[in-house]
Amino acid sequence: MDPDPLYMAYVLDRPLTRSEVATFLDSGRDGPNFEAVEELAATHDGHGLEDPGWDKADGYSSSWLIDLFSDRSAGLAITGVRTKDLRCGPAAAKTVILVRPEGGGAYDGIHFNLSEPKTPYSLSPDDYFGKPYFSHKKIDLGNGAEPGGLRASFSSGVQDCDFLLEAEYRDSLGVHQQTIKNASGRFAVRGLPANPYQFFLWTNGGVLDCGPHQFQRPRQCPTLPFSVTNWSSVG
């Protein structure tokens, strides 16, 4: 995971108590307080999610910097990366906190919508933004080439998913595949639950309770249930 990601959403596995809700709502009266959100995430089995910077993503995302290298004397070219052994189920979080962004932009890298796991899309700030990455690029390694770093983000909509990655590379002997692991295990991505038990929207004007149990939800609240077609409405 990148060392200092900018989280725009948090999913908590344990809901806030009534007193915690009151304290959290009060914490936003003087403007956003990231420490309050980070503390809730730390104490309620929470996970931060990023905005992938692309409005056609399947929701908020998690990202990794993947180091690619080869010590072979012969050259090779990575011509594809895809997910492998993808396993998904309904998002298990109970509480969602969204942070309404104030600007921001895309970063250079690739993005996977896990609803179509074989196609990484380009997030490069050029004419290829939003197009399949390996339709116009490859990554050369070996033969003295410098190691490459690729930032890859993954969004899973309203599901929790885990998976491995598989790189396709070509050399003088043909086409090959290589499994990529997250350290010694699998990559895991959290999604927003379609119908969260609790839902808060954190803005510069304060924290809003957008929960489904509210008799009259504030007009700024995004539509429920969440889906891969309406998540970006909070932007």
PDB file of C-alpha atoms in Angstrom, residues 6-212:
ATOM      1  CA  LEU A   6      -5.604  10.109   0.675  1.00  0.00           C
ATOM      2  CA  TYR A   7      -8.647   8.269   1.943  1.00  0.00           C
ATOM      3  CA  MET A   8     -12.009   9.519   0.668  1.00  0.00           C
ATOM      4  CA  ALA A   9     -14.124   6.755   2.232  1.00  0.00           C
ATOM      5  CA  TYR A  10     -13.973   4.583   5.319  1.00  0.00           C
ATOM      6  CA  VAL A  11     -15.780   1.304   5.956  1.00  0.00           C
ATOM      7  CA  LEU A  12     -16.090   0.191   9.574  1.00  0.00           C
ATOM      8  CA  ASP A  13     -16.797  -3.404  10.550  1.00  0.00           C
ATOM      9  CA  ARG A  14     -18.283  -2.385  13.910  1.00  0.00           C
ATOM     10  CA  PRO A  15     -21.044   0.273  14.108  1.00  0.00           C
ATOM     11  CA  LEU A  16     -20.769   3.383  16.259  1.00  0.00           C
ATOM     12  CA  THR A  17     -22.656   3.517  19.553  1.00  0.00           C
ATOM     13  CA  ARG A  18     -25.229   6.246  20.149  1.00  0.00           C
ATOM     14  CA  SER A  19     -22.759   8.315  22.175  1.00  0.00           C
ATOM     15  CA  GLU A  20     -20.024   7.834  19.555  1.00  0.00           C
ATOM     16  CA  VAL A  21     -22.423   9.052  16.869  1.00  0.00           C
ATOM     17  CA  ALA A  22     -23.178  12.213  18.873  1.00  0.00           C
ATOM     18  CA  THR A  23     -19.471  12.885  19.431  1.00  0.00           C
ATOM     19  CA  PHE A  24     -18.637  12.319  15.785  1.00  0.00           C
ATOM     20  CA  LEU A  25     -21.409  14.615  14.538  1.00  0.00           C
ATOM     21  CA  ASP A  26     -20.202  17.315  16.929  1.00  0.00           C
ATOM     22  CA  SER A  27     -16.561  16.904  15.831  1.00  0.00           C
ATOM     23  CA  GLY A  28     -17.288  18.395  12.412  1.00  0.00           C
ATOM     24  CA  ARG A  29     -18.770  21.682  13.583  1.00  0.00           C
ATOM     25  CA  ASP A  30     -15.445  23.525  13.300  1.00  0.00           C
ATOM     26  CA  GLY A  31     -14.474  21.946   9.981  1.00  0.00           C
ATOM     27  CA  PRO A  32     -13.088  18.551   8.970  1.00  0.00           C
ATOM     28  CA  ASN A  33     -11.097  16.715  11.599  1.00  0.00           C
ATOM     29  CA  PHE A  34      -9.176  13.835  10.063  1.00  0.00           C
ATOM     30  CA  GLU A  35      -7.982  12.691  13.476  1.00  0.00           C
ATOM     31  CA  ALA A  36     -11.576  11.987  14.538  1.00  0.00           C
ATOM     32  CA  VAL A  37     -12.183   9.784  11.485  1.00  0.00           C
ATOM     33  CA  GLU A  38      -8.843   8.013  11.777  1.00  0.00           C
ATOM     34  CA  GLU A  39      -9.539   7.254  15.432  1.00  0.00           C
ATOM     35  CA  LEU A  40     -12.930   5.764  14.604  1.00  0.00           C
ATOM     36  CA  ALA A  41     -11.356   3.645  11.880  1.00  0.00           C
ATOM     37  CA  ALA A  42      -8.679   2.402  14.290  1.00  0.00           C
ATOM     38  CA  THR A  43     -11.151   1.490  17.046  1.00  0.00           C
ATOM     39  CA  HIS A  44     -13.926  -0.007  14.874  1.00  0.00           C
ATOM     40  CA  ASP A  45     -11.970  -2.320  12.566  1.00  0.00           C
ATOM     41  CA  GLY A  46     -12.049   0.305   9.844  1.00  0.00           C
ATOM     42  CA  HIS A  47     -10.427   0.438   6.439  1.00  0.00           C
ATOM     43  CA  GLY A  48      -9.657   3.535   4.366  1.00  0.00           C
ATOM     44  CA  LEU A  49     -10.498   3.640   0.656  1.00  0.00           C
ATOM     45  CA  GLU A  50      -9.245   6.001  -2.039  1.00  0.00           C
ATOM     46  CA  ASP A  51     -10.899   7.845  -4.891  1.00  0.00           C
ATOM     47  CA  PRO A  52      -9.323   6.243  -7.982  1.00  0.00           C
ATOM     48  CA  GLY A  53      -9.527   9.496  -9.940  1.00  0.00           C
ATOM     49  CA  TRP A  54     -11.673   7.965 -12.682  1.00  0.00           C
ATOM     50  CA  ASP A  55     -15.461   8.302 -12.770  1.00  0.00           C
ATOM     51  CA  LYS A  56     -15.924   4.956 -14.519  1.00  0.00           C
ATOM     52  CA  ALA A  57     -14.342   2.981 -11.675  1.00  0.00           C
ATOM     53  CA  ASP A  58     -16.430   0.515  -9.673  1.00  0.00           C
ATOM     54  CA  GLY A  59     -16.395   2.739  -6.603  1.00  0.00           C
ATOM     55  CA  TYR A  60     -13.675   3.591  -4.108  1.00  0.00           C
ATOM     56  CA  SER A  61     -10.416   1.712  -4.322  1.00  0.00           C
ATOM     57  CA  SER A  62      -7.310   0.306  -2.667  1.00  0.00           C
ATOM     58  CA  SER A  63      -3.920   0.618  -4.329  1.00  0.00           C
ATOM     59  CA  TRP A  64      -0.479  -0.935  -4.278  1.00  0.00           C
ATOM     60  CA  LEU A  65       2.888  -0.013  -5.733  1.00  0.00           C
ATOM     61  CA  ILE A  66       4.077  -3.105  -7.566  1.00  0.00           C
ATOM     62  CA  ASP A  67       7.821  -3.417  -8.221  1.00  0.00           C
ATOM     63  CA  LEU A  68       8.650  -5.152 -11.482  1.00  0.00           C
ATOM     64  CA  PHE A  69      12.202  -6.311 -12.164  1.00  0.00           C
ATOM     65  CA  SER A  70      14.225  -9.011 -13.884  1.00  0.00           C
ATOM     66  CA  ASP A  71      17.847 -10.025 -13.380  1.00  0.00           C
ATOM     67  CA  ARG A  72      17.946 -11.861 -16.699  1.00  0.00           C
ATOM     68  CA  SER A  73      20.572 -10.801 -19.226  1.00  0.00           C
ATOM     69  CA  ALA A  74      18.037 -11.204 -22.053  1.00  0.00           C
ATOM     70  CA  GLY A  75      15.293  -8.646 -22.480  1.00  0.00           C
ATOM     71  CA  LEU A  76      11.608  -9.259 -21.906  1.00  0.00           C
ATOM     72  CA  ALA A  77       8.446  -7.162 -22.081  1.00  0.00           C
ATOM     73  CA  ILE A  78       5.424  -7.297 -19.798  1.00  0.00           C
ATOM     74  CA  THR A  79       2.413  -7.068 -22.109  1.00  0.00           C
ATOM     75  CA  GLY A  80      -0.453  -7.708 -19.713  1.00  0.00           C
ATOM     76  CA  VAL A  81      -1.539  -7.914 -16.073  1.00  0.00           C
ATOM     77  CA  ARG A  82      -4.824  -9.481 -14.920  1.00  0.00           C
ATOM     78  CA  THR A  83      -6.409 -10.715 -11.727  1.00  0.00           C
ATOM     79  CA  LYS A  84      -6.308 -14.412 -10.982  1.00  0.00           C
ATOM     80  CA  ASP A  85      -8.437 -16.614  -8.716  1.00  0.00           C
ATOM     81  CA  LEU A  86     -10.828 -13.738  -7.907  1.00  0.00           C
ATOM     82  CA  ARG A  87     -13.161 -14.394  -4.951  1.00  0.00           C
ATOM     83  CA  CYS A  88     -15.896 -11.908  -4.005  1.00  0.00           C
ATOM     84  CA  GLY A  89     -18.883 -11.634  -1.673  1.00  0.00           C
ATOM     85  CA  PRO A  90     -21.222  -8.881  -0.417  1.00  0.00           C
ATOM     86  CA  ALA A  91     -19.352  -6.120   1.429  1.00  0.00           C
ATOM     87  CA  ALA A  92     -19.432  -6.912   5.148  1.00  0.00           C
ATOM     88  CA  ALA A  93     -18.901  -3.427   6.646  1.00  0.00           C
ATOM     89  CA  LYS A  94     -21.623  -2.003   8.897  1.00  0.00           C
ATOM     90  CA  THR A  95     -20.787   1.706   8.745  1.00  0.00           C
ATOM     91  CA  VAL A  96     -19.691   3.982   5.887  1.00  0.00           C
ATOM     92  CA  ILE A  97     -18.070   7.415   6.226  1.00  0.00           C
ATOM     93  CA  LEU A  98     -17.650   9.343   2.974  1.00  0.00           C
ATOM     94  CA  VAL A  99     -15.430  12.395   2.699  1.00  0.00           C
ATOM     95  CA  ARG A 100     -16.756  14.860   0.133  1.00  0.00           C
ATOM     96  CA  PRO A 101     -13.661  15.763  -1.906  1.00  0.00           C
ATOM     97  CA  GLU A 102     -12.655  19.350  -2.566  1.00  0.00           C
ATOM     98  CA  GLY A 103     -10.836  18.940  -5.859  1.00  0.00           C
ATOM     99  CA  GLY A 104      -8.149  16.403  -6.638  1.00  0.00           C
ATOM    100  CA  GLY A 105      -7.123  14.569  -9.760  1.00  0.00           C
ATOM    101  CA  ALA A 106      -5.888  11.402 -11.347  1.00  0.00           C
ATOM    102  CA  TYR A 107      -2.505   9.805 -10.759  1.00  0.00           C
ATOM    103  CA  ASP A 108      -0.297   7.866 -13.131  1.00  0.00           C
ATOM    104  CA  GLY A 109      -0.916   4.136 -12.980  1.00  0.00           C
ATOM    105  CA  ILE A 110      -3.519   1.496 -13.803  1.00  0.00           C
ATOM    106  CA  HIS A 111      -6.947   0.723 -12.419  1.00  0.00           C
ATOM    107  CA  PHE A 112      -8.909  -2.534 -12.286  1.00  0.00           C
ATOM    108  CA  ASN A 113     -12.677  -2.624 -12.020  1.00  0.00           C
ATOM    109  CA  LEU A 114     -13.077  -6.036 -10.426  1.00  0.00           C
ATOM    110  CA  SER A 115     -16.368  -6.489 -12.284  1.00  0.00           C
ATOM    111  CA  GLU A 116     -14.139  -6.900 -15.379  1.00  0.00           C
ATOM    112  CA  PRO A 117     -10.934  -8.240 -13.808  1.00  0.00           C
ATOM    113  CA  LYS A 118      -8.907  -8.966 -16.931  1.00  0.00           C
ATOM    114  CA  THR A 119      -8.640  -5.358 -18.138  1.00  0.00           C
ATOM    115  CA  PRO A 120      -6.454  -2.748 -16.411  1.00  0.00           C
ATOM    116  CA  TYR A 121      -7.288   0.814 -17.480  1.00  0.00           C
ATOM    117  CA  SER A 122      -4.754   3.594 -17.861  1.00  0.00           C
ATOM    118  CA  LEU A 123      -4.716   6.446 -15.358  1.00  0.00           C
ATOM    119  CA  SER A 124      -1.834   8.170 -17.123  1.00  0.00           C
ATOM    120  CA  PRO A 125      -2.528  11.897 -17.611  1.00  0.00           C
ATOM    121  CA  ASP A 126      -2.363  11.710 -21.409  1.00  0.00           C
ATOM    122  CA  ASP A 127      -4.548  10.871 -24.410  1.00  0.00           C
ATOM    123  CA  TYR A 128      -4.782   7.242 -23.289  1.00  0.00           C
ATOM    124  CA  PHE A 129      -6.459   8.009 -19.962  1.00  0.00           C
ATOM    125  CA  GLY A 130      -9.318   5.571 -19.343  1.00  0.00           C
ATOM    126  CA  LYS A 131      -8.277   3.200 -22.138  1.00  0.00           C
ATOM    127  CA  PRO A 132      -6.988  -0.375 -21.695  1.00  0.00           C
ATOM    128  CA  TYR A 133      -3.411   0.109 -20.503  1.00  0.00           C
ATOM    129  CA  PHE A 134      -1.681  -2.671 -22.412  1.00  0.00           C
ATOM    130  CA  SER A 135      -3.375  -1.774 -25.685  1.00  0.00           C
ATOM    131  CA  HIS A 136      -0.773   0.955 -26.098  1.00  0.00           C
ATOM    132  CA  LYS A 137       1.985   0.261 -23.558  1.00  0.00           C
ATOM    133  CA  LYS A 138       4.384  -2.435 -22.432  1.00  0.00           C
ATOM    134  CA  ILE A 139       7.002  -2.594 -19.680  1.00  0.00           C
ATOM    135  CA  ASP A 140      10.534  -3.546 -20.756  1.00  0.00           C
ATOM    136  CA  LEU A 141      12.713  -5.421 -18.255  1.00  0.00           C
ATOM    137  CA  GLY A 142      15.936  -7.440 -18.259  1.00  0.00           C
ATOM    138  CA  ASN A 143      18.998  -6.760 -20.387  1.00  0.00           C
ATOM    139  CA  GLY A 144      20.123  -4.088 -17.916  1.00  0.00           C
ATOM    140  CA  ALA A 145      16.808  -2.209 -17.909  1.00  0.00           C
ATOM    141  CA  GLU A 146      15.941  -0.350 -14.718  1.00  0.00           C
ATOM    142  CA  PRO A 147      13.297  -1.997 -12.460  1.00  0.00           C
ATOM    143  CA  GLY A 148       9.805  -0.642 -13.063  1.00  0.00           C
ATOM    144  CA  GLY A 149       7.193   0.459 -10.559  1.00  0.00           C
ATOM    145  CA  LEU A 150       3.507   0.325 -11.381  1.00  0.00           C
ATOM    146  CA  ARG A 151       0.819   1.801  -9.157  1.00  0.00           C
ATOM    147  CA  ALA A 152      -2.253  -0.412  -9.428  1.00  0.00           C
ATOM    148  CA  SER A 153      -5.618   0.395  -7.880  1.00  0.00           C
ATOM    149  CA  PHE A 154      -8.624  -1.908  -7.574  1.00  0.00           C
ATOM    150  CA  SER A 155     -12.294  -1.162  -6.944  1.00  0.00           C
ATOM    151  CA  SER A 156     -14.912  -3.750  -6.076  1.00  0.00           C
ATOM    152  CA  GLY A 157     -18.151  -1.772  -5.905  1.00  0.00           C
ATOM    153  CA  VAL A 158     -20.414  -3.238  -3.215  1.00  0.00           C
ATOM    154  CA  GLN A 159     -18.333  -6.393  -2.728  1.00  0.00           C
ATOM    155  CA  ASP A 160     -15.308  -7.481  -0.727  1.00  0.00           C
ATOM    156  CA  CYS A 161     -12.812  -9.296  -2.950  1.00  0.00           C
ATOM    157  CA  ASP A 162      -9.463 -11.037  -2.717  1.00  0.00           C
ATOM    158  CA  PHE A 163      -7.276 -12.272  -5.544  1.00  0.00           C
ATOM    159  CA  LEU A 164      -3.819 -12.837  -6.998  1.00  0.00           C
ATOM    160  CA  LEU A 165      -2.332 -11.094 -10.022  1.00  0.00           C
ATOM    161  CA  GLU A 166      -0.855 -12.661 -13.112  1.00  0.00           C
ATOM    162  CA  ALA A 167       1.605 -10.899 -15.391  1.00  0.00           C
ATOM    163  CA  GLU A 168       2.010 -11.893 -19.021  1.00  0.00           C
ATOM    164  CA  TYR A 169       5.451 -11.369 -20.512  1.00  0.00           C
ATOM    165  CA  ARG A 170       7.107 -12.063 -23.845  1.00  0.00           C
ATOM    166  CA  ASP A 171      10.691 -12.945 -24.652  1.00  0.00           C
ATOM    167  CA  SER A 172      12.557 -14.631 -27.480  1.00  0.00           C
ATOM    168  CA  LEU A 173      11.055 -17.987 -26.485  1.00  0.00           C
ATOM    169  CA  GLY A 174       7.408 -16.914 -26.558  1.00  0.00           C
ATOM    170  CA  VAL A 175       4.645 -15.844 -24.147  1.00  0.00           C
ATOM    171  CA  HIS A 176       4.740 -16.715 -20.417  1.00  0.00           C
ATOM    172  CA  GLN A 177       2.778 -16.038 -17.218  1.00  0.00           C
ATOM    173  CA  GLN A 178       4.049 -15.173 -13.733  1.00  0.00           C
ATOM    174  CA  THR A 179       1.923 -15.021 -10.564  1.00  0.00           C
ATOM    175  CA  ILE A 180       2.258 -11.865  -8.437  1.00  0.00           C
ATOM    176  CA  LYS A 181       1.386 -12.079  -4.736  1.00  0.00           C
ATOM    177  CA  ASN A 182       0.885  -9.446  -2.058  1.00  0.00           C
ATOM    178  CA  ALA A 183       3.984 -10.336  -0.045  1.00  0.00           C
ATOM    179  CA  SER A 184       3.307 -14.069   0.504  1.00  0.00           C
ATOM    180  CA  GLY A 185      -0.487 -13.846   0.325  1.00  0.00           C
ATOM    181  CA  ARG A 186      -3.455 -12.494  -1.595  1.00  0.00           C
ATOM    182  CA  PHE A 187      -4.561  -8.958  -2.373  1.00  0.00           C
ATOM    183  CA  ALA A 188      -7.746  -7.916  -0.565  1.00  0.00           C
ATOM    184  CA  VAL A 189     -10.081  -5.040  -1.459  1.00  0.00           C
ATOM    185  CA  ARG A 190     -13.039  -3.729   0.543  1.00  0.00           C
ATOM    186  CA  GLY A 191     -16.229  -2.358  -0.980  1.00  0.00           C
ATOM    187  CA  LEU A 192     -19.086  -0.203   0.287  1.00  0.00           C
ATOM    188  CA  PRO A 193     -22.061  -2.218   1.558  1.00  0.00           C
ATOM    189  CA  ALA A 194     -25.093  -1.601  -0.654  1.00  0.00           C
ATOM    190  CA  ASN A 195     -27.266  -0.822   2.367  1.00  0.00           C
ATOM    191  CA  PRO A 196     -25.058   0.226   5.287  1.00  0.00           C
ATOM    192  CA  TYR A 197     -26.420   0.130   8.804  1.00  0.00           C
ATOM    193  CA  GLN A 198     -24.902   3.596   9.403  1.00  0.00           C
ATOM    194  CA  PHE A 199     -23.842   6.175   6.838  1.00  0.00           C
ATOM    195  CA  PHE A 200     -22.147   9.545   7.429  1.00  0.00           C
ATOM    196  CA  LEU A 201     -21.093  12.248   4.961  1.00  0.00           C
ATOM    197  CA  TRP A 202     -18.228  14.457   6.107  1.00  0.00           C
ATOM    198  CA  THR A 203     -18.134  17.902   4.463  1.00  0.00           C
ATOM    199  CA  ASN A 204     -16.486  21.268   5.120  1.00  0.00           C
ATOM    200  CA  GLY A 205     -19.780  22.318   6.697  1.00  0.00           C
ATOM    201  CA  GLY A 206     -19.871  19.457   9.188  1.00  0.00           C
ATOM    202  CA  VAL A 207     -20.714  15.779   9.492  1.00  0.00           C
ATOM    203  CA  LEU A 208     -24.140  14.714   8.183  1.00  0.00           C
ATOM    204  CA  ASP A 209     -26.023  11.625   9.334  1.00  0.00           C
ATOM    205  CA  CYS A 210     -27.208  10.061   6.073  1.00  0.00           C
ATOM    206  CA  GLY A 211     -28.242   6.764   7.635  1.00  0.00           C
ATOM    207  CA  PRO A 212     -31.179   4.823   6.216  1.00  0.00           C
TER     208      PRO A 212
END
